[in-house]
Amino acid sequence: MSTHSTAIGIHSLAVSFPSVIRTNDYWQQKYPDMVRSQPRRRRNRSVVPSSVDNGFDLWSQEVAPYLSDPFRGSVERRVLGNESTLEVQYQAATEALTAAKLNVAEVDVVMVTSLFADNLGLDNTTLLARKLGFNCPVWNLESTCSSALVALQNARALIQTGEYNNALVIVSHFGSNTVRETDTLAWSMGDGAGAFVVGKLKPDRGVLASKVVSTANTYGAYHHQLEIGREGKPRILTQTGENASSLAETAVDCVRTCCQEAALKAGVDLAEIDFFVFNTPTAWYAHVCARALGIAPERTLNLYPYYGNIGVVFPVANLYHAVKEGKIKENSLVLVYTNGASATAAATVMRWGDVALGKAPAAPKHELSSELTLEAARGQGAGCRGDSTTLLNGKSEKERATPKLSQAKILAVKPELREELIKNYLTIWLANTLQVLPNEIDASQPLTMWLDSLMAFSFKSRLEADLEIRVPIESFFGDNNLNTLTQLILEKLTLSTLVIPELVSNDEASEREILSL
């Protein structure tokens, strides 16, 4: 195991959440038509094969158990009520200082991440420093959902140089500020703040190693724009972006790269890690990470049902609950992983010290428990799993596998057979994703009857990867159905042959060149 001249890590942890706990009843009562209109799938009766290694397929399979639930695994979320974002941040910071038995004068530097705070464009950093009474350097540090680990890495480095002794990190996420209630994205967004004190620890404790990588390739996963909100105040509006599928496509590679390399730098094997903490922006994200690393469900936890998506606060909240429930104890070897869209993914390996905790947050309204293993959490969204030999609808996994189709394979068959080949490919993909039989898919029904926005982006990504064409996202919405999508793909492939004539006969190429003119 790697050794360091100075042991540096977390002294204390604290979390703070708004007073309002919003359950699914809020939307069911206020927007019943919107809830009823959401695509619902039958309960997933298939298993998720542990042998699947493809990142996108692994993600898709972990989503499947939640497709019968219109809320996609969301049960509760904490949202701002009468309190301000500043008050929530202040509470977390003071709790962390109290737990660490430090006063303001003993803190040498403060790093703050305020995602979607009240002060548009300026965040709350200055106001927070003044409210807390700090005279030390206080600055904003932001790397979306990886901000907490990036701040921990920076604080550790600064303390190692001898520049500072104690650092306070404050992170917050107020997602409910940025979404319209009539957008289903609001069903997942939560608010909250977390804080932790970083300083010198006993030997052989604290941070051992970190690995941070860029996630710039997920730029555009979310779309942000300025709008005039309640009472004429401007706010940032968040919506699903054109590049949303990139989050699914890169998730497995990112978690493997960060966690494996962080463990290597720390001189440990993943099998030696006592507990894993993943950020959980969706109900299935921890499942994806656990399967990607091949770890047992009991070695991590999924708090998404408690809080929804609290973004940058998740590593603090998940660590807090894991310690509170005795899953992490002094001397435990812990790995924390976060993935921030359009910024960085990060993993940190640490030997847990004697970490003090702030006051516990209010209990959830529902009888939920973060003791839920990943398998139990899946059951919240939809049905259970069986043995790997379980049959679905009379067919085995092998028999139900989506056919592999490529542009070259389509163009290799006679023109009159291509439409049927494409439609069959689309139908089987959709049927497998929805866990229904292919003959249950009506090609004339609008795709919105089958797909929500998440699935639409996944479908678009798979088509573009397999067929090497661009498919507009609009093709999956409105009145478009499998028939219109088939025709669009056929037209795209026909046009593509004008620039790759070697894939077709000379006579056919000449015919198409004439038609194109």
Short mmCIF file of C-alpha atoms in Angstrom, two decimals:
data_model
loop_
_atom_site.label_atom_id
_atom_site.label_comp_id
_atom_site.label_asym_id
_atom_site.label_seq_id
_atom_site.Cartn_x
_atom_site.Cartn_y
_atom_site.Cartn_z
CA MET A 1 0.00 0.00 0.00
CA SER A 2 1.24 3.48 -0.81
CA THR A 3 2.42 5.64 2.07
CA HIS A 4 2.49 9.39 2.50
CA SER A 5 4.57 11.61 4.74
CA THR A 6 1.41 13.32 6.00
CA ALA A 7 -1.92 11.60 6.56
CA ILE A 8 -4.69 13.92 5.39
CA GLY A 9 -8.38 13.28 5.09
CA ILE A 10 -11.89 13.99 6.35
CA HIS A 11 -12.38 15.04 10.00
CA SER A 12 -16.14 15.55 9.99
CA LEU A 13 -19.21 15.20 7.78
CA ALA A 14 -22.53 17.00 7.81
CA VAL A 15 -25.61 17.21 5.60
CA SER A 16 -28.52 19.62 5.50
CA PHE A 17 -31.81 19.36 3.61
CA PRO A 18 -34.84 21.59 3.14
CA SER A 19 -37.91 20.99 5.28
CA VAL A 20 -40.24 19.93 2.44
CA ILE A 21 -40.28 16.21 1.59
CA ARG A 22 -42.11 15.91 -1.73
CA THR A 23 -43.49 12.49 -2.55
CA ASN A 24 -44.92 11.17 -5.79
CA ASP A 25 -48.39 12.03 -4.46
CA TYR A 26 -47.61 15.66 -5.21
CA TRP A 27 -47.64 15.04 -8.98
CA GLN A 28 -50.32 12.38 -8.85
CA GLN A 29 -52.70 14.83 -7.20
CA LYS A 30 -51.64 18.03 -8.98
CA TYR A 31 -50.93 16.62 -12.46
CA PRO A 32 -52.81 13.30 -12.68
CA ASP A 33 -53.11 13.44 -16.47
CA MET A 34 -49.36 13.95 -16.83
CA VAL A 35 -48.62 10.94 -14.62
CA ARG A 36 -51.14 8.75 -16.42
CA SER A 37 -49.69 9.72 -19.80
CA GLN A 38 -46.21 8.46 -18.95
CA PRO A 39 -45.18 5.28 -20.77
CA ARG A 40 -45.41 2.29 -18.44
CA ARG A 41 -43.94 -1.09 -19.15
CA ARG A 42 -44.89 -4.45 -17.75
CA ARG A 43 -42.80 -5.60 -14.84
CA ASN A 44 -39.44 -6.93 -15.86
CA ARG A 45 -39.44 -10.69 -15.48
CA SER A 46 -36.07 -11.29 -17.07
CA VAL A 47 -32.72 -11.49 -15.44
CA VAL A 48 -29.88 -9.13 -16.12
CA PRO A 49 -27.08 -11.42 -17.30
CA SER A 50 -23.93 -10.84 -15.28
CA SER A 51 -21.83 -11.82 -18.28
CA VAL A 52 -22.75 -8.73 -20.32
CA ASP A 53 -19.74 -6.43 -20.49
CA ASN A 54 -20.82 -3.88 -23.09
CA GLY A 55 -21.28 -0.54 -21.32
CA PHE A 56 -24.37 0.64 -23.15
CA ASP A 57 -26.11 -2.74 -22.91
CA LEU A 58 -25.27 -2.99 -19.23
CA TRP A 59 -26.84 0.44 -18.65
CA SER A 60 -29.94 -0.47 -20.69
CA GLN A 61 -30.45 -3.68 -18.77
CA GLU A 62 -30.21 -1.92 -15.42
CA VAL A 63 -32.81 0.63 -16.54
CA ALA A 64 -35.26 -2.11 -17.53
CA PRO A 65 -36.55 -3.00 -14.01
CA TYR A 66 -37.74 0.59 -13.54
CA LEU A 67 -39.71 0.91 -16.77
CA SER A 68 -42.97 -0.23 -15.15
CA ASP A 69 -42.78 2.78 -12.81
CA PRO A 70 -43.64 6.17 -14.37
CA PHE A 71 -41.45 7.85 -11.73
CA ARG A 72 -38.47 5.64 -12.66
CA GLY A 73 -37.61 4.75 -9.06
CA SER A 74 -38.13 8.21 -7.52
CA VAL A 75 -40.09 8.03 -4.27
CA GLU A 76 -39.13 11.14 -2.30
CA ARG A 77 -37.08 14.24 -2.81
CA ARG A 78 -36.23 17.17 -0.49
CA VAL A 79 -37.12 20.52 -2.03
CA LEU A 80 -36.88 24.13 -0.92
CA GLY A 81 -39.80 25.46 1.11
CA ASN A 82 -39.59 28.69 3.07
CA GLU A 83 -35.83 28.42 3.62
CA SER A 84 -33.28 30.02 1.30
CA THR A 85 -30.42 28.19 -0.37
CA LEU A 86 -28.04 30.17 1.87
CA GLU A 87 -29.73 28.85 5.01
CA VAL A 88 -29.40 25.23 3.86
CA GLN A 89 -25.70 25.72 3.07
CA TYR A 90 -25.08 27.53 6.35
CA GLN A 91 -26.64 24.69 8.35
CA ALA A 92 -24.39 22.07 6.73
CA ALA A 93 -21.26 24.19 7.25
CA THR A 94 -21.92 24.94 10.93
CA GLU A 95 -22.75 21.28 11.61
CA ALA A 96 -19.45 20.16 10.06
CA LEU A 97 -17.47 22.69 12.10
CA THR A 98 -19.25 21.77 15.33
CA ALA A 99 -18.65 18.06 14.76
CA ALA A 100 -14.95 18.73 14.09
CA LYS A 101 -14.77 20.94 17.22
CA LEU A 102 -13.36 23.81 15.20
CA ASN A 103 -14.21 27.49 15.33
CA VAL A 104 -14.17 29.87 12.38
CA ALA A 105 -10.71 31.21 13.23
CA GLU A 106 -9.19 27.72 12.98
CA VAL A 107 -10.25 27.25 9.36
CA ASP A 108 -7.55 28.32 6.88
CA VAL A 109 -9.37 27.99 3.56
CA VAL A 110 -12.95 27.35 2.39
CA MET A 111 -14.03 25.87 -0.95
CA VAL A 112 -17.64 26.20 -2.02
CA THR A 113 -19.76 24.66 -4.78
CA SER A 114 -23.21 26.25 -5.14
CA LEU A 115 -25.10 24.63 -7.98
CA PHE A 116 -28.24 26.63 -8.82
CA ALA A 117 -28.24 28.84 -5.73
CA ASP A 118 -30.44 31.94 -5.43
CA ASN A 119 -27.83 34.36 -6.73
CA LEU A 120 -27.88 33.78 -10.47
CA GLY A 121 -24.38 33.69 -11.92
CA LEU A 122 -22.65 34.62 -8.64
CA ASP A 123 -23.55 31.67 -6.38
CA ASN A 124 -23.58 32.10 -2.60
CA THR A 125 -19.86 31.92 -1.87
CA THR A 126 -19.36 35.52 -0.72
CA LEU A 127 -22.65 35.66 1.20
CA LEU A 128 -21.86 32.34 2.86
CA ALA A 129 -18.38 33.49 3.91
CA ARG A 130 -19.86 36.64 5.44
CA LYS A 131 -22.67 34.79 7.21
CA LEU A 132 -20.20 32.28 8.68
CA GLY A 133 -17.79 35.03 9.67
CA PHE A 134 -14.73 33.81 7.75
CA ASN A 135 -11.72 36.03 7.20
CA CYS A 136 -9.68 33.31 5.49
CA PRO A 137 -9.59 32.77 1.70
CA VAL A 138 -12.96 31.53 0.41
CA TRP A 139 -13.45 30.60 -3.21
CA ASN A 140 -15.82 28.84 -5.56
CA LEU A 141 -14.77 25.49 -7.02
CA GLU A 142 -17.07 23.75 -9.47
CA SER A 143 -16.81 20.51 -11.41
CA THR A 144 -20.53 19.62 -11.54
CA CYS A 145 -21.31 16.41 -9.63
CA SER A 146 -17.62 15.64 -9.02
CA SER A 147 -17.04 18.92 -7.18
CA ALA A 148 -16.81 17.34 -3.72
CA LEU A 149 -14.02 14.93 -4.69
CA VAL A 150 -12.18 17.57 -6.73
CA ALA A 151 -12.35 19.91 -3.71
CA LEU A 152 -11.07 17.11 -1.45
CA GLN A 153 -8.17 16.55 -3.82
CA ASN A 154 -7.33 20.28 -3.84
CA ALA A 155 -7.66 20.64 -0.06
CA ARG A 156 -5.38 17.66 0.53
CA ALA A 157 -2.74 19.01 -1.85
CA LEU A 158 -2.77 22.46 -0.22
CA ILE A 159 -2.46 21.00 3.28
CA GLN A 160 0.40 18.75 2.16
CA THR A 161 2.37 21.81 1.06
CA GLY A 162 2.07 23.28 4.53
CA GLU A 163 0.15 26.28 3.19
CA TYR A 164 -2.93 25.44 5.28
CA ASN A 165 -3.88 23.19 8.19
CA ASN A 166 -7.66 22.95 8.02
CA ALA A 167 -9.97 23.28 5.03
CA LEU A 168 -13.76 23.42 4.93
CA VAL A 169 -15.59 22.17 1.83
CA ILE A 170 -19.25 23.11 1.29
CA VAL A 171 -21.23 21.65 -1.61
CA SER A 172 -24.86 22.22 -2.53
CA HIS A 173 -27.38 21.39 -5.23
CA PHE A 174 -30.77 23.06 -5.67
CA GLY A 175 -32.13 21.26 -8.70
CA SER A 176 -35.79 21.99 -7.97
CA ASN A 177 -34.97 25.64 -8.73
CA THR A 178 -34.17 24.80 -12.33
CA VAL A 179 -37.01 22.60 -13.60
CA ARG A 180 -40.63 23.16 -14.47
CA GLU A 181 -43.07 21.05 -12.45
CA THR A 182 -44.67 19.93 -15.70
CA ASP A 183 -41.37 18.45 -16.91
CA THR A 184 -40.85 14.87 -15.75
CA LEU A 185 -37.23 15.81 -15.03
CA ALA A 186 -38.65 17.53 -11.94
CA TRP A 187 -39.60 14.12 -10.55
CA SER A 188 -35.95 13.33 -9.97
CA MET A 189 -34.57 16.68 -8.80
CA GLY A 190 -33.79 17.27 -5.12
CA ASP A 191 -32.15 19.96 -3.02
CA GLY A 192 -29.59 19.83 -0.25
CA ALA A 193 -26.13 20.70 1.01
CA GLY A 194 -23.19 18.87 2.51
CA ALA A 195 -19.97 19.93 4.21
CA PHE A 196 -16.79 18.32 5.47
CA VAL A 197 -13.60 19.42 7.21
CA VAL A 198 -10.26 18.26 5.78
CA GLY A 199 -7.11 18.17 7.88
CA LYS A 200 -4.25 16.07 9.21
CA LEU A 201 -5.13 12.65 10.61
CA LYS A 202 -3.47 9.84 12.51
CA PRO A 203 -0.87 7.88 10.49
CA ASP A 204 -2.27 5.41 7.96
CA ARG A 205 -5.59 7.27 7.72
CA GLY A 206 -7.05 9.61 5.15
CA VAL A 207 -6.83 9.88 1.39
CA LEU A 208 -4.51 7.35 -0.27
CA ALA A 209 -4.99 8.21 -3.94
CA SER A 210 -7.31 9.88 -6.46
CA LYS A 211 -8.01 9.63 -10.16
CA VAL A 212 -9.82 12.34 -12.12
CA VAL A 213 -10.72 12.14 -15.82
CA SER A 214 -12.49 14.47 -18.22
CA THR A 215 -16.14 13.97 -19.15
CA ALA A 216 -16.18 16.70 -21.80
CA ASN A 217 -17.66 14.18 -24.25
CA THR A 218 -20.93 14.36 -22.32
CA TYR A 219 -21.32 18.06 -23.07
CA GLY A 220 -24.90 18.71 -24.10
CA ALA A 221 -26.39 15.94 -21.96
CA TYR A 222 -28.31 18.70 -20.23
CA HIS A 223 -29.51 21.92 -21.80
CA HIS A 224 -29.50 25.09 -19.69
CA GLN A 225 -31.14 28.35 -20.63
CA LEU A 226 -32.18 31.57 -18.93
CA GLU A 227 -35.87 32.21 -18.32
CA ILE A 228 -38.02 34.49 -16.19
CA GLY A 229 -39.40 32.39 -13.36
CA ARG A 230 -41.71 33.03 -10.44
CA GLU A 231 -42.31 36.64 -9.43
CA GLY A 232 -40.45 37.85 -12.49
CA LYS A 233 -37.06 36.60 -11.26
CA PRO A 234 -34.58 35.15 -13.77
CA ARG A 235 -33.49 31.55 -13.30
CA ILE A 236 -31.58 28.80 -15.07
CA LEU A 237 -33.93 26.28 -16.68
CA THR A 238 -32.56 22.73 -17.01
CA GLN A 239 -33.86 20.29 -19.60
CA THR A 240 -32.69 17.01 -21.12
CA GLY A 241 -30.18 17.79 -23.87
CA GLU A 242 -29.48 16.34 -27.31
CA ASN A 243 -26.46 14.45 -25.99
CA ALA A 244 -28.25 12.76 -23.07
CA SER A 245 -27.42 9.28 -24.37
CA SER A 246 -23.70 10.00 -23.81
CA LEU A 247 -24.25 9.57 -20.08
CA ALA A 248 -25.28 5.97 -20.67
CA GLU A 249 -22.63 5.32 -23.29
CA THR A 250 -19.71 6.48 -21.12
CA ALA A 251 -20.85 5.46 -17.63
CA VAL A 252 -19.21 2.04 -17.49
CA ASP A 253 -15.89 3.10 -19.02
CA CYS A 254 -15.64 6.07 -16.65
CA VAL A 255 -16.30 4.15 -13.46
CA ARG A 256 -13.86 1.41 -14.44
CA THR A 257 -11.10 3.80 -15.45
CA CYS A 258 -11.37 5.98 -12.35
CA CYS A 259 -11.84 3.26 -9.76
CA GLN A 260 -9.29 0.82 -11.11
CA GLU A 261 -6.60 3.48 -11.54
CA ALA A 262 -7.28 5.07 -8.15
CA ALA A 263 -6.96 1.65 -6.51
CA LEU A 264 -3.75 0.97 -8.43
CA LYS A 265 -2.27 4.29 -7.30
CA ALA A 266 -3.28 3.52 -3.71
CA GLY A 267 -1.60 0.12 -3.93
CA VAL A 268 -4.77 -1.85 -3.24
CA ASP A 269 -7.01 -4.21 -5.15
CA LEU A 270 -10.72 -3.52 -5.60
CA ALA A 271 -11.38 -6.77 -3.75
CA GLU A 272 -9.77 -5.19 -0.66
CA ILE A 273 -12.17 -2.23 -0.61
CA ASP A 274 -14.57 -2.57 2.33
CA PHE A 275 -17.22 -0.21 1.01
CA PHE A 276 -17.98 1.65 -2.22
CA VAL A 277 -19.82 4.96 -2.45
CA PHE A 278 -21.20 5.97 -5.86
CA ASN A 279 -23.11 9.06 -6.78
CA THR A 280 -26.68 8.03 -7.53
CA PRO A 281 -28.36 10.55 -9.87
CA THR A 282 -30.77 7.82 -11.04
CA ALA A 283 -32.27 4.80 -9.34
CA TRP A 284 -30.08 2.45 -11.35
CA TYR A 285 -26.73 4.29 -11.35
CA ALA A 286 -25.28 2.43 -8.36
CA HIS A 287 -26.37 -0.84 -9.98
CA VAL A 288 -24.48 0.06 -13.15
CA CYS A 289 -21.33 0.92 -11.19
CA ALA A 290 -21.49 -2.21 -9.06
CA ARG A 291 -21.87 -4.47 -12.08
CA ALA A 292 -19.17 -2.62 -13.99
CA LEU A 293 -16.71 -3.30 -11.17
CA GLY A 294 -18.04 -6.75 -10.35
CA ILE A 295 -18.76 -6.00 -6.69
CA ALA A 296 -21.41 -7.52 -4.45
CA PRO A 297 -24.55 -5.43 -3.76
CA GLU A 298 -23.93 -5.33 -0.01
CA ARG A 299 -20.68 -3.41 -0.57
CA THR A 300 -22.51 -0.25 -1.58
CA LEU A 301 -25.86 1.49 -1.08
CA ASN A 302 -28.47 3.35 -3.10
CA LEU A 303 -30.06 6.41 -1.49
CA TYR A 304 -31.83 7.67 -4.59
CA PRO A 305 -35.32 6.79 -3.23
CA TYR A 306 -34.67 9.10 -0.24
CA TYR A 307 -33.45 12.17 -2.04
CA GLY A 308 -33.87 11.93 -5.81
CA ASN A 309 -30.95 13.53 -7.65
CA ILE A 310 -29.01 15.81 -5.29
CA GLY A 311 -26.01 15.98 -7.63
CA VAL A 312 -22.84 17.23 -5.99
CA VAL A 313 -24.16 16.45 -2.48
CA PHE A 314 -24.37 12.69 -3.08
CA PRO A 315 -20.84 11.66 -2.06
CA VAL A 316 -21.23 13.52 1.24
CA ALA A 317 -24.76 12.22 1.89
CA ASN A 318 -23.89 8.64 0.95
CA LEU A 319 -20.78 8.67 3.13
CA TYR A 320 -22.80 10.16 5.98
CA HIS A 321 -25.49 7.47 5.83
CA ALA A 322 -22.96 4.67 5.41
CA VAL A 323 -21.09 5.79 8.53
CA LYS A 324 -24.33 6.39 10.46
CA GLU A 325 -25.49 2.84 9.73
CA GLY A 326 -22.14 1.26 10.57
CA LYS A 327 -21.31 0.22 7.01
CA ILE A 328 -18.14 2.34 7.21
CA LYS A 329 -16.10 2.26 10.39
CA GLU A 330 -12.72 3.53 11.47
CA ASN A 331 -9.98 1.79 9.48
CA SER A 332 -12.41 0.80 6.68
CA LEU A 333 -10.97 1.02 3.19
CA VAL A 334 -13.41 3.17 1.22
CA LEU A 335 -13.67 4.08 -2.46
CA VAL A 336 -15.83 7.03 -3.49
CA TYR A 337 -16.77 7.59 -7.15
CA THR A 338 -18.58 10.50 -8.79
CA ASN A 339 -19.41 11.41 -12.36
CA GLY A 340 -20.09 15.02 -13.30
CA ALA A 341 -21.60 15.66 -16.72
CA SER A 342 -19.57 17.98 -18.97
CA ALA A 343 -16.80 18.21 -16.36
CA THR A 344 -15.00 15.35 -14.62
CA ALA A 345 -15.41 11.87 -13.20
CA ALA A 346 -13.39 11.13 -10.08
CA ALA A 347 -12.54 8.33 -7.68
CA THR A 348 -10.85 8.61 -4.29
CA VAL A 349 -9.52 5.77 -2.14
CA MET A 350 -9.23 6.53 1.56
CA ARG A 351 -8.57 4.76 4.83
CA TRP A 352 -11.39 5.95 7.06
CA GLY A 353 -10.46 7.74 10.24
CA ASP A 354 -12.38 8.78 13.34
CA VAL A 355 -14.86 10.96 11.47
CA ALA A 356 -17.40 12.94 13.47
CA LEU A 357 -20.93 13.41 12.11
CA GLY A 358 -23.32 16.34 12.24
CA LYS A 359 -27.01 16.02 13.13
CA ALA A 360 -29.01 13.45 11.22
CA PRO A 361 -31.48 14.72 8.60
CA ALA A 362 -35.23 14.27 9.02
CA ALA A 363 -36.49 10.74 8.47
CA PRO A 364 -38.23 9.94 5.16
CA LYS A 365 -42.02 9.80 5.01
CA HIS A 366 -42.06 6.33 3.51
CA GLU A 367 -40.76 3.20 5.15
CA LEU A 368 -37.60 3.27 3.11
CA SER A 369 -34.22 2.19 4.28
CA SER A 370 -30.77 2.82 2.93
CA GLU A 371 -30.16 -0.73 4.11
CA LEU A 372 -31.76 -1.62 0.78
CA THR A 373 -29.32 -3.65 -1.21
CA LEU A 374 -29.16 -2.96 -4.91
CA GLU A 375 -31.28 -6.06 -5.57
CA ALA A 376 -33.97 -4.87 -3.16
CA ALA A 377 -33.85 -1.37 -4.60
CA ARG A 378 -34.58 -2.77 -8.03
CA GLY A 379 -37.74 -4.26 -6.60
CA GLN A 380 -38.98 -0.76 -5.74
CA GLY A 381 -39.24 0.02 -9.44
CA ALA A 382 -40.41 -3.24 -10.91
CA GLY A 383 -40.41 -6.98 -10.67
CA CYS A 384 -37.85 -9.40 -9.45
CA ARG A 385 -35.15 -11.41 -11.08
CA GLY A 386 -34.66 -15.12 -11.37
CA ASP A 387 -31.98 -17.59 -12.21
CA SER A 388 -29.85 -16.93 -15.29
CA THR A 389 -31.71 -19.71 -17.07
CA THR A 390 -35.09 -18.05 -16.55
CA LEU A 391 -37.21 -17.83 -19.68
CA LEU A 392 -39.09 -14.71 -20.68
CA ASN A 393 -42.30 -15.16 -22.64
CA GLY A 394 -41.20 -18.65 -23.64
CA LYS A 395 -37.88 -17.58 -25.10
CA SER A 396 -34.40 -17.66 -23.64
CA GLU A 397 -32.11 -14.62 -23.52
CA LYS A 398 -30.12 -16.01 -26.42
CA GLU A 399 -33.27 -16.44 -28.51
CA ARG A 400 -34.45 -12.94 -27.66
CA ALA A 401 -31.14 -11.23 -28.41
CA THR A 402 -31.44 -8.14 -30.57
CA PRO A 403 -30.10 -8.96 -34.05
CA LYS A 404 -26.84 -7.33 -34.97
CA LEU A 405 -27.45 -5.11 -37.95
CA SER A 406 -25.12 -2.82 -39.83
CA GLN A 407 -25.28 -0.54 -42.82
CA ALA A 408 -23.27 -3.02 -44.87
CA LYS A 409 -25.62 -5.91 -44.01
CA ILE A 410 -28.68 -3.93 -45.06
CA LEU A 411 -27.17 -2.79 -48.34
CA ALA A 412 -26.01 -6.32 -49.09
CA VAL A 413 -29.58 -7.59 -49.49
CA LYS A 414 -31.95 -6.85 -52.35
CA PRO A 415 -33.59 -3.38 -52.20
CA GLU A 416 -37.09 -4.82 -51.88
CA LEU A 417 -36.07 -6.73 -48.71
CA ARG A 418 -34.42 -3.86 -46.87
CA GLU A 419 -37.54 -2.26 -45.43
CA GLU A 420 -38.65 -5.50 -43.79
CA LEU A 421 -35.14 -6.13 -42.43
CA ILE A 422 -34.95 -2.68 -40.83
CA LYS A 423 -38.46 -2.86 -39.35
CA ASN A 424 -37.73 -6.28 -37.87
CA TYR A 425 -34.54 -4.96 -36.29
CA LEU A 426 -36.38 -1.97 -34.78
CA THR A 427 -39.26 -4.09 -33.53
CA ILE A 428 -37.06 -6.65 -31.79
CA TRP A 429 -34.92 -3.94 -30.15
CA LEU A 430 -38.02 -2.23 -28.82
CA ALA A 431 -39.64 -5.48 -27.69
CA ASN A 432 -36.52 -6.61 -25.82
CA THR A 433 -36.17 -3.22 -24.14
CA LEU A 434 -39.81 -3.19 -23.05
CA GLN A 435 -39.79 -6.87 -22.09
CA VAL A 436 -42.70 -7.72 -24.41
CA LEU A 437 -43.10 -10.03 -27.37
CA PRO A 438 -42.38 -8.57 -30.83
CA ASN A 439 -45.95 -9.25 -31.95
CA GLU A 440 -47.16 -6.93 -29.17
CA ILE A 441 -45.47 -3.97 -30.88
CA ASP A 442 -47.83 -2.09 -33.19
CA ALA A 443 -45.68 -0.35 -35.81
CA SER A 444 -48.44 2.18 -36.51
CA GLN A 445 -48.65 3.48 -32.93
CA PRO A 446 -46.70 6.67 -32.08
CA LEU A 447 -43.32 5.90 -30.55
CA THR A 448 -44.28 8.09 -27.59
CA MET A 449 -46.65 5.28 -26.57
CA TRP A 450 -43.57 3.15 -25.95
CA LEU A 451 -40.68 5.50 -25.29
CA ASP A 452 -40.00 8.21 -22.75
CA SER A 453 -37.23 10.74 -23.42
CA LEU A 454 -34.55 8.57 -21.77
CA MET A 455 -35.39 5.57 -23.91
CA ALA A 456 -35.71 7.72 -27.03
CA PHE A 457 -32.15 8.97 -26.63
CA SER A 458 -30.95 5.41 -25.98
CA PHE A 459 -32.74 4.18 -29.11
CA LYS A 460 -31.28 7.03 -31.18
CA SER A 461 -27.77 6.29 -29.90
CA ARG A 462 -28.03 2.57 -30.69
CA LEU A 463 -29.31 3.22 -34.23
CA GLU A 464 -26.55 5.71 -34.97
CA ALA A 465 -23.86 3.37 -33.64
CA ASP A 466 -25.13 0.28 -35.48
CA LEU A 467 -26.14 1.87 -38.78
CA GLU A 468 -23.61 4.73 -38.96
CA ILE A 469 -26.20 7.36 -39.80
CA ARG A 470 -27.55 10.42 -38.02
CA VAL A 471 -31.13 10.12 -36.76
CA PRO A 472 -32.84 13.37 -35.61
CA ILE A 473 -34.25 13.09 -32.11
CA GLU A 474 -37.51 14.55 -33.47
CA SER A 475 -38.02 11.24 -35.29
CA PHE A 476 -39.00 9.62 -31.98
CA PHE A 477 -41.64 12.13 -30.91
CA GLY A 478 -44.95 13.53 -32.18
CA ASP A 479 -46.84 11.19 -34.50
CA ASN A 480 -43.75 9.32 -35.65
CA ASN A 481 -43.95 5.54 -35.39
CA LEU A 482 -41.88 2.49 -36.36
CA ASN A 483 -43.13 2.75 -39.93
CA THR A 484 -41.98 6.36 -40.35
CA LEU A 485 -38.71 5.60 -38.57
CA THR A 486 -38.11 2.67 -40.91
CA GLN A 487 -38.68 4.90 -43.96
CA LEU A 488 -36.34 7.56 -42.59
CA ILE A 489 -33.56 5.01 -42.05
CA LEU A 490 -34.12 3.55 -45.50
CA GLU A 491 -33.83 6.99 -47.08
CA LYS A 492 -30.69 7.78 -45.09
CA LEU A 493 -29.05 4.53 -46.17
CA THR A 494 -30.05 5.08 -49.79
CA LEU A 495 -28.39 8.48 -49.75
CA SER A 496 -25.30 7.01 -48.09
CA THR A 497 -24.75 4.70 -51.05
CA LEU A 498 -24.07 7.72 -53.24
CA VAL A 499 -20.79 8.20 -51.40
CA ILE A 500 -19.92 4.53 -50.86
CA PRO A 501 -20.74 2.89 -54.23
CA GLU A 502 -18.46 -0.05 -53.47
CA LEU A 503 -21.16 -1.46 -51.19
CA VAL A 504 -23.63 -1.91 -54.07
CA SER A 505 -23.57 -3.09 -57.66
CA ASN A 506 -22.56 -0.70 -60.42
CA ASP A 507 -26.00 -0.87 -62.03
CA GLU A 508 -27.75 -0.10 -58.74
CA ALA A 509 -25.36 2.75 -57.98
CA SER A 510 -25.97 4.28 -61.40
CA GLU A 511 -29.73 4.02 -60.88
CA ARG A 512 -29.50 5.83 -57.54
CA GLU A 513 -27.26 8.54 -58.92
CA ILE A 514 -29.88 9.24 -61.58
CA LEU A 515 -32.66 9.26 -58.98
CA SER A 516 -30.73 11.62 -56.74
CA LEU A 517 -30.33 14.09 -59.58
#
